[in-house]
Structures are given as C-alpha cells and as structure tokens.
mmCIF file of C-alpha atoms and ligand atoms in Angstrom:
data_model
loop_
_atom_site.group_PDB
_atom_site.id
_atom_site.type_symbol
_atom_site.label_atom_id
_atom_site.label_comp_id
_atom_site.label_asym_id
_atom_site.label_seq_id
_atom_site.Cartn_x
_atom_site.Cartn_y
_atom_site.Cartn_z
ATOM 1 C CA PRO A 7 140.974 38.980 122.657
ATOM 2 C CA GLN A 8 137.823 40.319 120.977
ATOM 3 C CA ILE A 9 136.515 41.826 124.306
ATOM 4 C CA ARG A 10 139.907 43.330 125.091
ATOM 5 C CA LYS A 11 139.923 44.829 121.583
ATOM 6 C CA MET A 12 136.587 46.395 122.125
ATOM 7 C CA LEU A 13 137.491 47.806 125.488
ATOM 8 C CA SER A 14 140.589 49.400 124.241
ATOM 9 C CA SER A 15 139.476 52.177 121.928
ATOM 10 C CA GLY A 16 142.075 54.289 120.352
ATOM 11 C CA VAL A 17 144.282 52.896 117.656
ATOM 12 C CA CYS A 18 146.839 54.926 115.705
ATOM 13 C CA THR A 19 145.662 54.545 112.157
ATOM 14 C CA SER A 20 148.371 56.663 110.636
ATOM 15 C CA THR A 21 150.011 55.194 107.531
ATOM 16 C CA VAL A 22 152.984 57.489 107.859
ATOM 17 C CA GLN A 23 156.270 55.800 107.068
ATOM 18 C CA LEU A 24 159.640 56.980 108.556
ATOM 19 C CA PRO A 25 162.540 56.283 106.284
ATOM 20 C CA GLY A 26 165.355 58.688 106.891
ATOM 21 C CA LYS A 27 163.738 59.873 110.229
ATOM 22 C CA VAL A 28 165.436 59.626 113.575
ATOM 23 C CA ALA A 29 163.639 58.987 116.923
ATOM 24 C CA VAL A 30 164.557 58.735 120.508
ATOM 25 C CA VAL A 31 162.457 56.742 123.033
ATOM 26 C CA THR A 32 163.363 56.884 126.826
ATOM 27 C CA GLY A 33 162.648 53.890 128.852
ATOM 28 C CA ALA A 34 162.373 51.710 125.699
ATOM 29 C CA ASN A 35 163.450 48.411 127.076
ATOM 30 C CA THR A 36 160.045 47.542 128.577
ATOM 31 C CA GLY A 37 156.349 48.139 128.419
ATOM 32 C CA ILE A 38 154.847 51.065 126.419
ATOM 33 C CA GLY A 39 158.313 52.423 125.392
ATOM 34 C CA LYS A 40 159.346 49.093 123.962
ATOM 35 C CA GLU A 41 156.156 48.815 121.882
ATOM 36 C CA THR A 42 156.463 52.483 120.768
ATOM 37 C CA ALA A 43 160.119 51.937 119.628
ATOM 38 C CA LYS A 44 159.131 48.706 117.828
ATOM 39 C CA GLU A 45 156.410 50.511 115.765
ATOM 40 C CA LEU A 46 158.710 53.374 114.874
ATOM 41 C CA ALA A 47 161.300 50.881 113.731
ATOM 42 C CA GLN A 48 158.684 48.936 111.744
ATOM 43 C CA ARG A 49 157.994 52.149 109.863
ATOM 44 C CA GLY A 50 161.601 52.598 108.903
ATOM 45 C CA ALA A 51 162.975 55.175 111.380
ATOM 46 C CA ARG A 52 166.404 54.949 112.922
ATOM 47 C CA VAL A 53 165.480 54.507 116.656
ATOM 48 C CA TYR A 54 167.521 55.135 119.719
ATOM 49 C CA LEU A 55 166.509 53.076 122.741
ATOM 50 C CA ALA A 56 167.607 55.352 125.522
ATOM 51 C CA CYS A 57 167.823 53.054 128.439
ATOM 52 C CA ARG A 58 169.255 52.885 132.007
ATOM 53 C CA ASP A 59 170.226 49.140 131.570
ATOM 54 C CA VAL A 60 172.185 48.921 128.340
ATOM 55 C CA GLN A 61 172.370 45.116 128.511
ATOM 56 C CA LYS A 62 168.557 44.808 128.663
ATOM 57 C CA GLY A 63 168.347 47.362 125.925
ATOM 58 C CA GLU A 64 170.586 45.419 123.678
ATOM 59 C CA LEU A 65 168.406 42.305 124.020
ATOM 60 C CA VAL A 66 165.307 44.318 123.204
ATOM 61 C CA ALA A 67 167.113 46.100 120.266
ATOM 62 C CA ARG A 68 168.039 42.625 118.796
ATOM 63 C CA GLU A 69 164.378 41.405 119.252
ATOM 64 C CA ILE A 70 163.075 44.573 117.392
ATOM 65 C CA GLN A 71 165.691 44.236 114.598
ATOM 66 C CA ILE A 72 164.582 40.619 114.028
ATOM 67 C CA MET A 73 160.932 41.349 114.168
ATOM 68 C CA THR A 74 160.978 44.430 111.951
ATOM 69 C CA GLY A 75 164.021 43.680 109.683
ATOM 70 C CA ASN A 76 165.260 47.216 110.626
ATOM 71 C CA GLN A 77 168.909 47.082 111.768
ATOM 72 C CA GLN A 78 168.800 50.820 112.689
ATOM 73 C CA VAL A 79 167.779 50.164 116.244
ATOM 74 C CA LEU A 80 170.470 51.473 118.591
ATOM 75 C CA VAL A 81 170.886 51.406 122.388
ATOM 76 C CA ARG A 82 172.382 54.287 124.277
ATOM 77 C CA LYS A 83 172.924 54.553 128.119
ATOM 78 C CA LEU A 84 170.514 57.127 129.670
ATOM 79 C CA ASP A 85 169.910 57.300 133.398
ATOM 80 C CA LEU A 86 167.264 60.028 133.999
ATOM 81 C CA ALA A 87 168.129 59.928 137.771
ATOM 82 C CA ASP A 88 171.546 61.439 136.986
ATOM 83 C CA THR A 89 172.033 64.683 135.144
ATOM 84 C CA LYS A 90 175.620 63.658 134.381
ATOM 85 C CA SER A 91 174.229 60.646 132.409
ATOM 86 C CA ILE A 92 171.641 62.859 130.664
ATOM 87 C CA ARG A 93 174.318 65.333 129.537
ATOM 88 C CA ALA A 94 176.535 62.513 128.362
ATOM 89 C CA PHE A 95 173.762 60.956 126.325
ATOM 90 C CA ALA A 96 172.910 64.270 124.779
ATOM 91 C CA LYS A 97 176.502 65.163 123.951
ATOM 92 C CA ASP A 98 177.125 61.737 122.236
ATOM 93 C CA PHE A 99 173.779 61.943 120.381
ATOM 94 C CA LEU A 100 174.391 65.473 119.093
ATOM 95 C CA ALA A 101 177.901 64.462 117.853
ATOM 96 C CA GLU A 102 176.587 61.248 116.185
ATOM 97 C CA GLU A 103 173.351 62.346 114.643
ATOM 98 C CA LYS A 104 172.506 65.178 112.175
ATOM 99 C CA HIS A 105 168.751 64.993 112.968
ATOM 100 C CA LEU A 106 166.124 64.329 115.564
ATOM 101 C CA HIS A 107 162.551 64.212 114.427
ATOM 102 C CA ILE A 108 160.726 62.419 117.192
ATOM 103 C CA LEU A 109 161.516 62.525 120.869
ATOM 104 C CA ILE A 110 159.329 60.359 123.086
ATOM 105 C CA ASN A 111 159.833 61.170 126.746
ATOM 106 C CA ASN A 112 158.306 57.831 127.943
ATOM 107 C CA ALA A 113 160.270 56.574 130.834
ATOM 108 C CA GLY A 114 158.940 56.748 134.392
ATOM 109 C CA VAL A 115 158.869 55.552 137.863
ATOM 110 C CA MET A 116 155.807 55.073 140.031
ATOM 111 C CA MET A 117 155.289 54.768 143.757
ATOM 112 C CA CYS A 118 158.883 54.123 144.776
ATOM 113 C CA PRO A 119 159.742 54.549 148.302
ATOM 114 C CA TYR A 120 161.279 57.977 149.251
ATOM 115 C CA SER A 121 164.686 58.185 147.514
ATOM 116 C CA LYS A 122 166.690 60.730 145.585
ATOM 117 C CA THR A 123 168.369 61.038 142.343
ATOM 118 C CA ALA A 124 172.131 61.529 141.973
ATOM 119 C CA ASP A 125 171.557 65.260 142.094
ATOM 120 C CA GLY A 126 169.385 65.116 145.256
ATOM 121 C CA PHE A 127 165.957 65.502 143.527
ATOM 122 C CA GLU A 128 163.039 63.353 144.888
ATOM 123 C CA MET A 129 162.884 60.382 142.515
ATOM 124 C CA HIS A 130 159.372 60.984 140.819
ATOM 125 C CA ILE A 131 159.961 64.635 140.095
ATOM 126 C CA GLY A 132 163.553 64.042 139.384
ATOM 127 C CA VAL A 133 163.164 61.283 136.761
ATOM 128 C CA ASN A 134 159.645 61.798 135.398
ATOM 129 C CA HIS A 135 159.885 65.596 135.057
ATOM 130 C CA LEU A 136 163.282 67.143 135.706
ATOM 131 C CA GLY A 137 165.183 64.412 133.833
ATOM 132 C CA HIS A 138 163.029 64.708 130.662
ATOM 133 C CA PHE A 139 163.075 68.533 131.056
ATOM 134 C CA LEU A 140 166.839 68.593 130.865
ATOM 135 C CA LEU A 141 167.009 65.977 128.104
ATOM 136 C CA THR A 142 164.489 68.077 125.919
ATOM 137 C CA HIS A 143 166.309 71.211 126.590
ATOM 138 C CA LEU A 144 169.667 69.614 125.503
ATOM 139 C CA LEU A 145 168.149 68.260 122.285
ATOM 140 C CA LEU A 146 166.032 71.231 121.396
ATOM 141 C CA GLU A 147 168.372 72.896 118.866
ATOM 142 C CA LYS A 148 168.679 69.583 116.988
ATOM 143 C CA LEU A 149 164.828 69.211 117.026
ATOM 144 C CA LYS A 150 164.520 72.772 115.674
ATOM 145 C CA GLU A 151 167.040 72.031 112.915
ATOM 146 C CA SER A 152 165.171 68.933 112.076
ATOM 147 C CA ALA A 153 161.601 70.556 111.900
ATOM 148 C CA PRO A 154 159.033 69.443 111.378
ATOM 149 C CA SER A 155 159.675 67.520 114.580
ATOM 150 C CA ARG A 156 157.777 66.410 117.670
ATOM 151 C CA VAL A 157 158.126 65.892 121.393
ATOM 152 C CA VAL A 158 155.725 63.477 123.089
ATOM 153 C CA ASN A 159 155.639 63.480 126.895
ATOM 154 C CA VAL A 160 153.987 60.381 128.471
ATOM 155 C CA SER A 161 151.953 61.608 131.433
ATOM 156 C CA SER A 162 148.871 59.985 133.020
ATOM 157 C CA LEU A 163 145.294 60.373 134.054
ATOM 158 C CA ALA A 164 146.784 60.351 137.571
ATOM 159 C CA HIS A 165 147.775 64.067 137.005
ATOM 160 C CA HIS A 166 144.178 64.798 138.118
ATOM 161 C CA LEU A 167 145.365 64.153 141.723
ATOM 162 C CA GLY A 168 148.540 66.047 141.345
ATOM 163 C CA ARG A 169 149.464 69.507 142.644
ATOM 164 C CA ILE A 170 152.611 71.616 142.264
ATOM 165 C CA HIS A 171 153.566 72.677 145.695
ATOM 166 C CA PHE A 172 156.758 74.766 145.138
ATOM 167 C CA HIS A 173 157.530 74.646 148.851
ATOM 168 C CA ASN A 174 157.370 70.790 148.840
ATOM 169 C CA LEU A 175 158.585 69.993 145.217
ATOM 170 C CA GLN A 176 161.168 67.436 146.611
ATOM 171 C CA GLY A 177 158.818 66.062 149.216
ATOM 172 C CA GLU A 178 160.936 67.746 151.878
ATOM 173 C CA LYS A 179 157.923 68.607 154.088
ATOM 174 C CA PHE A 180 155.562 65.812 153.243
ATOM 175 C CA TYR A 181 155.890 62.646 151.128
ATOM 176 C CA HIS A 182 153.331 60.113 149.811
ATOM 177 C CA ALA A 183 154.663 57.798 147.092
ATOM 178 C CA GLY A 184 151.350 57.686 145.191
ATOM 179 C CA LEU A 185 150.872 61.489 145.200
ATOM 180 C CA ALA A 186 154.497 62.093 144.314
ATOM 181 C CA TYR A 187 153.816 60.051 141.107
ATOM 182 C CA CYS A 188 150.631 62.252 140.467
ATOM 183 C CA HIS A 189 152.599 65.526 140.922
ATOM 184 C CA SER A 190 155.244 64.427 138.527
ATOM 185 C CA LYS A 191 152.650 63.520 135.999
ATOM 186 C CA LEU A 192 150.943 66.946 136.279
ATOM 187 C CA ALA A 193 154.431 68.482 135.847
ATOM 188 C CA ASN A 194 154.647 66.498 132.491
ATOM 189 C CA ILE A 195 151.497 68.259 131.338
ATOM 190 C CA LEU A 196 152.555 71.742 132.546
ATOM 191 C CA PHE A 197 155.873 71.288 130.757
ATOM 192 C CA THR A 198 154.257 70.269 127.519
ATOM 193 C CA GLN A 199 151.992 73.323 127.508
ATOM 194 C CA GLU A 200 154.795 75.792 128.355
ATOM 195 C CA LEU A 201 157.105 74.189 125.830
ATOM 196 C CA ALA A 202 154.399 74.474 123.186
ATOM 197 C CA ARG A 203 154.015 78.230 123.886
ATOM 198 C CA ARG A 204 157.784 78.722 123.675
ATOM 199 C CA LEU A 205 158.177 76.750 120.468
ATOM 200 C CA LYS A 206 155.368 78.374 118.516
ATOM 201 C CA GLY A 207 156.562 78.969 115.075
ATOM 202 C CA SER A 208 159.714 76.816 115.266
ATOM 203 C CA GLY A 209 158.214 73.888 113.518
ATOM 204 C CA VAL A 210 158.652 71.739 116.698
ATOM 205 C CA THR A 211 155.424 70.714 118.298
ATOM 206 C CA THR A 212 154.664 68.820 121.571
ATOM 207 C CA TYR A 213 151.920 66.761 123.032
ATOM 208 C CA SER A 214 151.297 65.055 126.385
ATOM 209 C CA VAL A 215 149.669 61.666 126.522
ATOM 210 C CA HIS A 216 147.703 59.394 128.870
ATOM 211 C CA PRO A 217 148.410 55.834 127.552
ATOM 212 C CA GLY A 218 145.536 54.211 129.342
ATOM 213 C CA THR A 219 145.772 51.624 132.165
ATOM 214 C CA VAL A 220 148.520 49.277 130.872
ATOM 215 C CA ASN A 221 149.717 45.963 131.988
ATOM 216 C CA SER A 222 153.426 46.800 132.393
ATOM 217 C CA GLU A 223 156.093 46.699 135.053
ATOM 218 C CA LEU A 224 155.332 50.171 136.248
ATOM 219 C CA VAL A 225 153.618 48.968 139.412
ATOM 220 C CA ARG A 226 156.696 47.025 140.490
ATOM 221 C CA HIS A 227 157.150 49.097 143.589
ATOM 222 C CA SER A 228 153.572 48.553 145.107
ATOM 223 C CA TYR A 229 152.347 45.232 146.290
ATOM 224 C CA LEU A 230 148.807 46.474 146.295
ATOM 225 C CA MET A 231 148.992 47.934 142.746
ATOM 226 C CA ARG A 232 150.589 44.756 141.455
ATOM 227 C CA TRP A 233 147.758 42.715 142.834
ATOM 228 C CA ILE A 234 145.083 45.098 141.398
ATOM 229 C CA TRP A 235 146.952 45.010 138.094
ATOM 230 C CA TRP A 236 146.972 41.283 138.146
ATOM 231 C CA LEU A 237 143.278 41.049 139.097
ATOM 232 C CA PHE A 238 142.205 43.291 136.204
ATOM 233 C CA SER A 239 144.914 42.134 133.774
ATOM 234 C CA PHE A 240 142.411 40.851 131.297
ATOM 235 C CA PHE A 241 140.670 44.222 131.083
ATOM 236 C CA ILE A 242 143.565 46.597 130.966
ATOM 237 C CA LYS A 243 145.597 47.448 127.866
ATOM 238 C CA THR A 244 148.536 45.504 126.547
ATOM 239 C CA PRO A 245 151.651 47.637 126.158
ATOM 240 C CA GLN A 246 151.090 47.523 122.477
ATOM 241 C CA GLN A 247 147.657 49.111 122.946
ATOM 242 C CA GLY A 248 149.175 51.505 125.535
ATOM 243 C CA ALA A 249 151.609 52.705 122.810
ATOM 244 C CA GLN A 250 148.947 53.868 120.412
ATOM 245 C CA THR A 251 148.371 57.368 121.692
ATOM 246 C CA SER A 252 152.155 58.070 121.805
ATOM 247 C CA LEU A 253 152.377 56.848 118.270
ATOM 248 C CA TYR A 254 149.316 58.847 117.185
ATOM 249 C CA CYS A 255 150.867 62.097 118.592
ATOM 250 C CA ALA A 256 154.258 61.245 116.963
ATOM 251 C CA LEU A 257 152.862 60.282 113.462
ATOM 252 C CA THR A 258 149.555 61.801 112.748
ATOM 253 C CA GLU A 259 149.693 64.362 109.895
ATOM 254 C CA GLY A 260 148.223 67.819 110.559
ATOM 255 C CA LEU A 261 148.325 67.413 114.392
ATOM 256 C CA GLU A 262 150.427 70.548 114.581
ATOM 257 C CA VAL A 263 147.261 72.636 115.073
ATOM 258 C CA LEU A 264 146.807 70.896 118.382
ATOM 259 C CA ASN A 265 150.299 71.751 119.634
ATOM 260 C CA GLY A 266 150.394 71.507 123.377
ATOM 261 C CA ASN A 267 147.261 69.513 123.858
ATOM 262 C CA HIS A 268 146.795 66.307 126.024
ATOM 263 C CA PHE A 269 145.663 62.996 124.305
ATOM 264 C CA SER A 270 144.080 59.834 125.527
ATOM 265 C CA ASP A 271 142.824 57.028 123.279
ATOM 266 C CA CYS A 272 144.130 58.975 120.287
ATOM 267 C CA HIS A 273 141.851 61.914 121.022
ATOM 268 C CA VAL A 274 142.313 65.274 122.671
ATOM 269 C CA ALA A 275 141.570 64.716 126.445
ATOM 270 C CA TRP A 276 140.459 66.974 129.229
ATOM 271 C CA VAL A 277 142.982 67.948 131.818
ATOM 272 C CA SER A 278 142.555 69.121 135.340
ATOM 273 C CA ALA A 279 142.271 72.813 136.248
ATOM 274 C CA GLN A 280 145.824 72.718 137.680
ATOM 275 C CA ALA A 281 147.134 71.404 134.418
ATOM 276 C CA ARG A 282 145.694 74.496 132.670
ATOM 277 C CA ASN A 283 147.278 77.041 134.948
ATOM 278 C CA GLU A 284 149.721 79.025 132.863
ATOM 279 C CA THR A 285 151.178 80.917 135.836
ATOM 280 C CA VAL A 286 152.150 77.621 137.556
ATOM 281 C CA ALA A 287 153.508 76.276 134.154
ATOM 282 C CA ARG A 288 155.674 79.369 133.684
ATOM 283 C CA ARG A 289 156.934 79.160 137.395
ATOM 284 C CA LEU A 290 157.596 75.420 137.172
ATOM 285 C CA TRP A 291 159.697 76.088 133.973
ATOM 286 C CA ASP A 292 161.738 78.786 135.751
ATOM 287 C CA VAL A 293 162.153 76.614 138.889
ATOM 288 C CA SER A 294 163.169 73.577 136.792
ATOM 289 C CA CYS A 295 165.772 75.731 134.945
ATOM 290 C CA ASP A 296 167.091 76.875 138.218
ATOM 291 C CA LEU A 297 167.388 73.484 139.776
ATOM 292 C CA LEU A 298 169.222 72.086 136.702
ATOM 293 C CA GLY A 299 171.474 75.076 136.144
ATOM 294 C CA ILE A 300 169.893 76.058 132.855
ATOM 295 C CA PRO A 301 169.857 79.914 132.256
ATOM 296 C CA VAL A 302 166.275 81.268 132.558
ATOM 297 C CA ASP A 303 165.155 83.224 129.572
HETATM 298 N N1 NAD B 421 151.201 51.343 132.835
HETATM 299 C C1 NAD B 421 150.228 52.265 133.041
HETATM 300 O O1 NAD B 421 149.066 51.941 133.308
HETATM 301 C C2 NAD B 421 150.513 53.707 132.859
HETATM 302 C C3 NAD B 421 149.427 54.720 133.015
HETATM 303 C C4 NAD B 421 149.641 55.989 132.841
HETATM 304 C C5 NAD B 421 150.871 56.420 132.519
HETATM 305 N N2 NAD B 421 151.883 55.603 132.312
HETATM 306 C C6 NAD B 421 153.226 56.137 131.981
HETATM 307 O O2 NAD B 421 153.737 55.371 130.821
HETATM 308 C C7 NAD B 421 155.173 55.495 130.832
HETATM 309 C C8 NAD B 421 155.791 54.114 130.503
HETATM 310 O O3 NAD B 421 155.442 53.226 131.603
HETATM 311 P P1 NAD B 421 155.169 51.701 131.451
HETATM 312 O O4 NAD B 421 153.748 51.459 131.925
HETATM 313 O O5 NAD B 421 155.659 51.224 130.121
HETATM 314 O O6 NAD B 421 156.073 51.130 132.636
HETATM 315 P P2 NAD B 421 157.529 50.368 132.615
HETATM 316 O O7 NAD B 421 157.967 50.259 133.984
HETATM 317 O O8 NAD B 421 157.396 49.048 131.878
HETATM 318 O O9 NAD B 421 158.471 51.343 131.774
HETATM 319 C C9 NAD B 421 159.089 52.451 132.332
HETATM 320 C C10 NAD B 421 160.452 52.498 131.727
HETATM 321 O O10 NAD B 421 161.127 53.663 132.339
HETATM 322 C C11 NAD B 421 162.480 53.273 132.606
HETATM 323 N N3 NAD B 421 163.113 54.028 133.612
HETATM 324 C C12 NAD B 421 162.717 54.194 134.955
HETATM 325 N N4 NAD B 421 163.702 54.905 135.583
HETATM 326 C C13 NAD B 421 164.544 55.348 134.634
HETATM 327 C C14 NAD B 421 165.659 56.209 134.709
HETATM 328 N N5 NAD B 421 166.131 56.661 135.952
HETATM 329 N N6 NAD B 421 166.358 56.349 133.609
HETATM 330 C C15 NAD B 421 165.984 55.868 132.484
HETATM 331 N N7 NAD B 421 164.872 55.070 132.357
HETATM 332 C C16 NAD B 421 164.278 54.773 133.449
HETATM 333 C C17 NAD B 421 162.372 51.802 132.977
HETATM 334 O O11 NAD B 421 163.602 51.143 132.922
HETATM 335 C C18 NAD B 421 161.372 51.297 132.015
HETATM 336 O O12 NAD B 421 161.929 51.004 130.828
HETATM 337 C C19 NAD B 421 155.576 56.081 132.188
HETATM 338 O O13 NAD B 421 155.937 57.444 132.022
HETATM 339 C C20 NAD B 421 154.283 55.929 133.006
HETATM 340 O O14 NAD B 421 154.173 56.983 133.977
HETATM 341 C C21 NAD B 421 151.740 54.219 132.376
#
C-alpha cells in the first residue's frame, strides 16, 4: 500500500464542505464515478447517481448512504446511448431540483465492438461525447442559475492519439475500437475548451480531467486490456485514487482562473496540439448541435 501511495501522486486536499449543494455524477455505480459520488456525499452534498442500470445504482446509493451517513444520495435513470433517456433525465431533474452546483460527466465506454446508440451514433462518440454534450446543454440554465457552479468532463491521456475526422465522426469509413475511444476523449477536451469560452463571465466554469490509469471495469470489452490491467493491477490507481482529480476540479477554491484547462494528478496538464485547436473545437460544437437537433448559436 505504501508503494502504491507513492506511485499515485495527486490527492485532492480541498477541505470544502458541500451542505446545501447539489451534484450529478454520470456513470456513478462503478469505478471512478462511484468514488467521486461517495466523496461528494461525504462532504454533505445531495448527490444524484445518474446510471444506466437503476438497480445497480440503488445498491451503490445504499452503500454510500451507510458509509457516509448522508441519506441524500439519489438514483436516476440515465442512458447516454439514448437521447430520449437523456432528455427524460434532464426534464425530471429540472422539475425536481432548484439548483445544480456540480456536474461530473464521468460515464464512458472503451473499445466496444462497432455498435450504434439508439439515435444511430457510433457508441464511443455517442456516449462519451454527444451524450454528455446534450446532457450539459439541457442542464446549462440550471448551472447558470446556481453559479458559482462547475462542469467536470472526464477525458483521458488517450486523447493524444485522437483525431476529429469530420468525414468519419461515426466511423462510417473506417473503424478501430481503440482509436474510436481516443477520438471521443479528444472530443471531451475540445468540448470543455469551447464550453469554457462560451461560459466566460457566467459563473459556470469547466475542466477536463485525466484520472490516471485506474483499476476499473472500463476495460471489460478488451481481453488484451483486461489482461494488461490485471498484470499491472498493483501499480495502477484504485478507483478512489482515480477520483481525486475530478474532485480537485469540482472542489478546489479559486480554480475559476483556470477555466477550460485540462488536469491530471490534481495539476494542470499538457494536451495535444489537436486538443488546442480552436477551429476544430468550434466546428465540433456546431456539428454536435446539428446532430442533436440543438439550434446553433
Ligand atoms: N480506468 C482508467 O484507466 C481510465 C483512464 C482514463 C480515463 N478514464 C475515464 O474515466 C471515466 C470512468 O471510467 P471508469 O474507469 O470508472 O470505468 P467504469 O467502466 O467502471 O465506469 C464507467 C461508467 O460509465 C457507465 N456507462 C457506460 N455507458 C453508459 C451509458 N450508455 N449511459 C450511462 N452510463 C454509462 C457505466 O455503467 C459505468 O458506471 C470514463 O469516462 C473513462 O473514459 C478511465
């Protein structure tokens, strides 16, 4: 445990408490999302676990309630692979809650075989990028009304291998499961930067995050990755350690000056040249709006 501790630098040391605050964490029934939600609940927030599988979510909510003593841990159905489900989640949330202070866009799929979402989007770009893009868009007014508020987008170091090919956004010409994941994680960073530019002065700030290499269920679709993860399981982060940078971005006081930045190990991190391309970020925003039927402004 001592070696593991030394290997995993980056601990969120914020002492901020969250009574009266409301948070939504997507994909909160496993891995990094579950640990992120647990810590937010520990600090007193009302936490919505936005999960595809409500039954699994309820078990986790109960576990968090018992561990933290916070009964305000709620489960709501959210399938990011279906825009109807995203719209239904947002509609109910907006009717139910007066505020939203922290939105953690954490859910993700990695290296799944070629498949499509209910709306015909390739699964990686559909869930990891477009699903969260729509969710954020639908919750934006609430975030603004609740300012200061924050949006944290969980991306990955894998974005370095990503490219946004607008002619092949849905893998219609060429598909590689590993690269499709990388492209979607690059899209997370471009989205964060464009959102930050658009939200300047609104009191809502946004950050993208690489959580580290984390022992979670993310590698479920790849036998090879499962094997590598198992081999190195002692050296890679636990989900609790993997949650630290998301928590750092959600909680650290004064981080607003770094609006739009990318973080790893609780520090600002370097992103690839593609991830700094404002033209691509703007075009991706417009194309995403177009695909989702959101009026482009
Ligand atoms: N584990 C790592 O090493 C690593 C590295 C870099 C980035 N990440 C990122 O961290 C985030 C969390 O991953 P994790 O490692 O905890 O993996 P995980 O598989 O344990 O968690 C992913 C969560 O997303 C949910 N999800 C998947 N599809 C969904 C859908 N259609 N609708 C709603 N929820 C859905 C899953 O149910 C699960 O709860 C992901 O965005 C991933 O890309 C992980």
